[in-house]
Coordinates of C-alpha atoms in Angstrom, one line a residue:
M1 CA -23.1 12.9 16.3
S2 CA -22.0 10.8 19.3
N3 CA -19.7 11.6 22.3
V4 CA -17.9 8.5 23.5
T5 CA -16.0 8.5 26.8
W6 CA -14.3 5.6 28.5
I7 CA -11.4 4.6 30.7
E8 CA -9.5 1.5 29.6
H9 CA -6.8 -0.6 31.3
T10 CA -4.8 -3.1 29.3
E11 CA -2.5 -5.6 30.9
Y12 CA 0.1 -7.5 28.8
N13 CA 3.3 -9.4 29.4
E14 CA 6.1 -7.3 27.7
N15 CA 8.4 -10.4 27.6
L16 CA 5.9 -12.0 25.2
V17 CA 5.8 -9.0 22.8
H18 CA 8.4 -8.6 20.1
E19 CA 10.8 -5.7 20.7
W20 CA 9.6 -4.1 17.4
Y21 CA 6.1 -3.7 18.8
R22 CA 6.8 -2.6 22.3
S23 CA 7.0 1.1 21.5
L24 CA 3.7 0.8 19.6
I25 CA 2.0 -0.6 22.6
K26 CA 3.5 1.8 25.0
A27 CA 2.3 4.7 22.8
G28 CA -1.3 3.4 23.1
M29 CA -1.6 2.8 19.4
A30 CA -2.2 -0.9 19.7
F31 CA -4.8 -1.2 22.5
G32 CA -5.5 2.5 23.4
A33 CA -8.3 4.8 22.7
Q34 CA -6.7 6.1 19.5
R35 CA -7.0 2.6 17.9
W36 CA -10.5 2.0 19.1
I37 CA -11.7 5.4 17.8
A38 CA -10.2 4.6 14.4
S39 CA -12.0 1.2 14.4
L40 CA -15.3 2.8 15.3
Q41 CA -14.9 5.4 12.6
R42 CA -14.1 2.7 10.0
Q43 CA -17.2 0.7 11.0
H44 CA -19.4 3.8 11.0
H45 CA -18.3 4.7 7.4
F46 CA -18.7 1.1 6.3
L47 CA -22.3 1.0 7.5
K48 CA -23.0 4.4 6.1
M49 CA -21.7 3.5 2.7
M50 CA -23.8 0.2 2.7
K51 CA -26.9 2.4 2.6
S52 CA -26.2 4.3 -0.6
A53 CA -24.6 3.5 -4.0
V54 CA -21.3 5.2 -4.8
D55 CA -20.6 4.0 -8.3
P56 CA -23.5 4.8 -10.7
T57 CA -22.5 1.9 -13.0
V58 CA -23.2 -0.7 -10.3
E59 CA -26.6 -1.4 -8.7
L60 CA -26.9 -0.9 -4.9
S61 CA -27.3 -4.6 -4.3
G62 CA -24.2 -5.4 -6.3
E63 CA -22.2 -2.7 -4.5
R64 CA -23.3 -4.1 -1.2
G65 CA -22.3 -7.6 -2.2
I66 CA -18.8 -6.4 -3.2
R67 CA -18.4 -4.5 0.0
K68 CA -19.4 -7.6 2.1
M69 CA -17.0 -9.8 0.1
A70 CA -14.2 -7.3 0.6
Q71 CA -14.8 -7.2 4.4
R72 CA -14.8 -11.0 4.5
M73 CA -11.5 -11.1 2.5
T74 CA -9.9 -8.6 5.0
D75 CA -11.2 -10.6 8.0
M76 CA -9.6 -13.7 6.4
F77 CA -6.3 -11.9 6.1
C78 CA -6.3 -10.8 9.7
T79 CA -7.1 -14.2 11.0
G80 CA -4.5 -15.8 8.8
V81 CA -1.9 -13.4 10.3
C82 CA -2.9 -13.6 13.9
G83 CA -4.3 -17.1 14.1
T84 CA -6.9 -15.9 16.6
K85 CA -9.8 -17.6 14.8
H86 CA -10.2 -21.1 13.5
N87 CA -8.0 -24.0 14.7
W88 CA -4.7 -23.1 13.1
E89 CA -1.8 -25.5 13.5
L90 CA 1.7 -24.1 13.6
I91 CA 3.9 -26.1 11.2
Q92 CA 6.9 -23.7 10.9
P93 CA 7.8 -21.0 13.5
A94 CA 9.0 -17.7 12.3
T95 CA 12.8 -17.1 12.1
N96 CA 15.0 -14.5 10.6
E97 CA 15.1 -16.5 7.4
N98 CA 11.7 -18.2 7.2
P99 CA 8.1 -17.0 7.6
K100 CA 5.6 -18.4 10.1
L101 CA 3.5 -21.2 8.5
M102 CA 0.1 -22.3 9.8
M103 CA -2.5 -24.7 8.4
R104 CA -6.1 -25.4 9.1
T105 CA -8.9 -27.5 7.5
N106 CA -12.2 -26.2 6.1
V107 CA -14.8 -28.9 5.8
S108 CA -18.1 -27.2 5.3
D109 CA -17.8 -23.4 5.1
P110 CA -19.0 -22.5 1.5
S111 CA -17.3 -19.1 1.6
E112 CA -13.9 -20.8 1.6
Y113 CA -12.3 -23.6 -0.5
V114 CA -12.8 -27.0 1.1
G115 CA -9.6 -28.7 2.2
V116 CA -6.3 -27.8 3.9
I117 CA -5.5 -24.1 3.9
L118 CA -2.0 -22.8 4.3
S119 CA -1.1 -19.3 5.7
A120 CA 2.4 -17.9 5.4
T121 CA 3.3 -14.7 7.3
K122 CA 6.5 -12.7 7.8
T123 CA 7.1 -9.3 9.4
I124 CA 10.1 -7.1 8.4
W125 CA 11.2 -3.7 9.6
L126 CA 11.9 -1.0 7.0
P127 CA 13.4 2.5 7.7
T128 CA 10.5 4.1 5.8
Q129 CA 7.4 6.0 7.0
Q130 CA 4.1 4.2 7.1
Q131 CA 2.3 6.5 4.7
T132 CA 5.2 6.5 2.2
L133 CA 5.1 2.7 2.2
F134 CA 1.3 2.6 1.8
K135 CA 1.5 4.9 -1.2
F136 CA 4.2 2.7 -2.7
F137 CA 2.1 -0.5 -2.3
N138 CA -1.1 1.2 -3.4
N139 CA 0.3 2.8 -6.5
E140 CA -0.8 0.9 -9.7
Q141 CA 2.4 2.1 -11.5
T142 CA 4.7 0.5 -8.9
R143 CA 2.8 -2.6 -8.1
S144 CA 4.9 -4.9 -10.3
Q145 CA 7.9 -3.9 -8.2
W146 CA 6.6 -5.9 -5.2
D147 CA 3.7 -8.1 -6.2
V148 CA 5.1 -11.5 -7.1
L149 CA 1.7 -12.9 -8.0
Y150 CA 1.2 -10.3 -10.8
N151 CA 4.9 -9.6 -11.5
N152 CA 4.6 -8.8 -15.3
S153 CA 1.1 -7.3 -15.2
T154 CA -0.3 -3.8 -15.7
M155 CA -3.2 -3.1 -13.4
E156 CA -6.3 -1.5 -14.8
R157 CA -8.8 -0.3 -12.3
M158 CA -12.4 -1.1 -13.4
I159 CA -14.4 -0.1 -10.3
Q160 CA -13.7 1.8 -7.1
F161 CA -15.9 2.3 -4.1
S162 CA -15.0 4.8 -1.4
K163 CA -15.0 3.6 2.2
G164 CA -15.3 7.0 3.9
Q165 CA -13.7 10.4 4.1
N166 CA -10.1 9.1 3.6
I167 CA -9.4 9.1 -0.2
D168 CA -6.9 6.2 0.3
S169 CA -9.5 3.9 1.9
N170 CA -11.2 2.1 -1.0
I171 CA -12.6 -1.1 -2.4
S172 CA -11.4 -1.7 -5.9
I173 CA -11.6 -4.2 -8.7
Y174 CA -8.7 -4.5 -11.1
F175 CA -7.9 -6.4 -14.3
A176 CA -4.4 -7.6 -14.8
H177 CA -3.1 -7.0 -18.4
G178 CA -0.2 -9.0 -19.6
D179 CA -0.8 -12.1 -17.6
E180 CA -2.6 -14.8 -19.6
S181 CA -3.4 -16.8 -16.5
C182 CA -5.5 -13.9 -15.3
A183 CA -7.4 -13.4 -18.5
S184 CA -10.7 -14.7 -17.0
R185 CA -10.1 -13.4 -13.5
V186 CA -10.1 -10.0 -11.7
I187 CA -8.5 -8.8 -8.5
L188 CA -10.6 -7.6 -5.6
Q189 CA -8.6 -5.2 -3.4
D190 CA -9.5 -3.6 0.0
T191 CA -7.3 -0.7 1.3
C192 CA -7.5 1.2 4.6
T193 CA -5.2 3.7 6.2
D194 CA -5.1 6.0 9.2
E195 CA -2.5 7.1 11.7
S196 CA -2.7 3.8 13.6
G197 CA -1.7 1.7 10.5
S198 CA -2.4 0.7 7.0
I199 CA -3.6 -2.4 5.2
L200 CA -3.9 -3.6 1.6
V201 CA -5.6 -6.9 1.0
Y202 CA -6.4 -8.5 -2.3
A203 CA -7.7 -11.8 -3.8
T204 CA -8.1 -13.2 -7.3
I205 CA -11.7 -14.0 -8.3
G206 CA -13.2 -15.4 -11.4
S207 CA -14.7 -12.8 -13.8
Q208 CA -18.0 -14.7 -14.1
E209 CA -18.3 -15.0 -10.3
M210 CA -17.7 -11.3 -9.9
D211 CA -20.2 -10.4 -12.7
K212 CA -22.9 -12.3 -10.8
V213 CA -22.1 -10.4 -7.6
I214 CA -22.1 -7.1 -9.5
D215 CA -25.6 -8.0 -10.8
G216 CA -26.8 -8.5 -7.3
G217 CA -26.0 -12.1 -6.6
D218 CA -25.1 -13.5 -3.2
S219 CA -21.4 -12.8 -2.6
S220 CA -21.1 -15.1 0.4
W221 CA -20.8 -18.2 -1.8
V222 CA -17.7 -16.9 -3.6
A223 CA -14.7 -18.8 -2.2
L224 CA -11.4 -16.8 -2.1
F225 CA -7.9 -16.7 -0.7
S226 CA -6.7 -13.4 0.7
N227 CA -3.2 -12.0 0.4
G228 CA -2.0 -8.7 1.7
I229 CA 0.3 -6.4 3.5
A230 CA -0.2 -4.6 6.9
I231 CA 1.9 -1.6 7.9
A232 CA 2.3 -0.5 11.5
P233 CA 4.3 2.7 12.4
D234 CA 7.4 2.4 14.6
C235 CA 6.9 4.8 17.4
N236 CA 10.5 4.6 18.5
R237 CA 12.4 7.0 16.1
N238 CA 15.7 5.8 17.5
L239 CA 15.4 2.2 16.4
L240 CA 17.4 2.5 13.2
A241 CA 19.9 -0.3 13.2
A242 CA 23.5 0.4 12.2
N243 CA 23.3 -2.1 9.4
D244 CA 20.1 -0.8 7.8
T245 CA 20.5 1.8 5.1
C246 CA 18.0 3.5 2.8
E247 CA 18.9 5.8 -0.1
E248 CA 16.2 8.3 0.7
M249 CA 16.9 8.3 4.4
D250 CA 17.7 12.0 4.3
N251 CA 14.4 12.9 2.6
G252 CA 11.8 12.3 5.3
F253 CA 12.5 8.6 5.9
E254 CA 13.7 9.0 9.5
D255 CA 10.9 6.9 10.9
G256 CA 10.5 3.2 10.5
S257 CA 7.6 0.8 10.0
M258 CA 6.8 -2.9 10.6
V259 CA 5.5 -4.5 7.4
T260 CA 3.6 -7.8 7.7
I261 CA 3.2 -9.9 4.5
N262 CA 0.7 -12.7 4.3
F263 CA -0.2 -15.3 1.6
Q264 CA -3.0 -17.8 2.0
M265 CA -3.3 -20.8 -0.4
M266 CA -4.8 -24.2 -0.9
G267 CA -2.7 -26.9 0.8
N268 CA -4.7 -30.0 -0.4
M269 CA -8.2 -30.5 -1.7
L270 CA -8.8 -33.4 0.7
P271 CA -9.4 -32.3 4.3
D272 CA -7.7 -35.4 5.8
T273 CA -4.4 -35.0 4.0
T274 CA -1.2 -33.2 5.1
L275 CA 0.9 -30.5 3.5
S276 CA 3.6 -31.5 1.0
M277 CA 7.1 -30.3 1.4
E278 CA 6.8 -28.8 -2.1
L279 CA 4.0 -26.5 -1.0
V280 CA 6.0 -25.5 2.1
K281 CA 8.9 -24.7 -0.2
Q282 CA 6.6 -22.7 -2.4
A283 CA 5.2 -20.6 0.5
N284 CA 8.7 -19.9 1.8
G285 CA 9.7 -18.8 -1.7
L286 CA 6.7 -16.4 -2.2
I287 CA 7.6 -14.6 1.1
S288 CA 11.3 -14.5 0.4
H289 CA 10.8 -13.2 -3.2
T290 CA 8.4 -10.6 -2.0
V291 CA 10.7 -9.3 0.7
H292 CA 13.6 -9.1 -1.7
K293 CA 11.5 -7.2 -4.3
I294 CA 10.3 -4.7 -1.7
K295 CA 13.7 -4.0 -0.3
S296 CA 15.2 -3.7 -3.8
A297 CA 12.4 -1.3 -5.0
L298 CA 12.9 0.9 -1.9
K299 CA 16.7 0.5 -1.9
C300 CA 16.6 -0.5 1.7
W301 CA 18.9 -3.2 3.0

């Protein structure tokens, strides 16, 4: 048991913060003690779970390897959204129509694919509560309604590891039925949610590579691309725009959320090459299609 006390002062330029996130920062949920305590709790649970096996069908060494790989995958997602790590180059600024596109080059890191890496990110506002959105994204039965990468697939959960006391914070391995391109691959997924926000990150990994990790092999050599969704609550309950409607607005959907979608993919295998316009078009299409499917499924326009 620990008692942590501190006083924190955070200074920021409000003119540089998007209006959607100003209420979140003012409420202290972005840089305040509430967010830091949630982070400390997540790290505490992660370290605690690393010491003991949760799934009796997987050896402790294999479970540790999967947990480390999931943590690395989520770190990649966060750096791809924020651009605070690595030398990302902005190639397309975010607009109302298009996502933000960034690229970087990996030359020697064995945990990533070597070559040019592209990150596509877009944030949308939805008149739906954070936890309602998280349950929608994390539901195996409704996944095909938003996931454009596994559009016609049925998800079968093979393994699940708890990350702590919250039953919705887990590391899972899925097999996608109905998609021949994924016949020899599995989906690693990492989910985490608390009152400060929710996140769902996933990556496609070869079945043989995953089997080696489950058997206790080193997971740091498994290269992957992370994709995912982050949800931040809108602390300003009066932000509903006149042109935004939601069929279930009268049934507990009075609050809104900021939803950030991110895809990361291989740009080119050669580090010294540039992105093709075809790949830029593909990245824009993935984001646009995902946004359309989410709004259609939730009937929010």
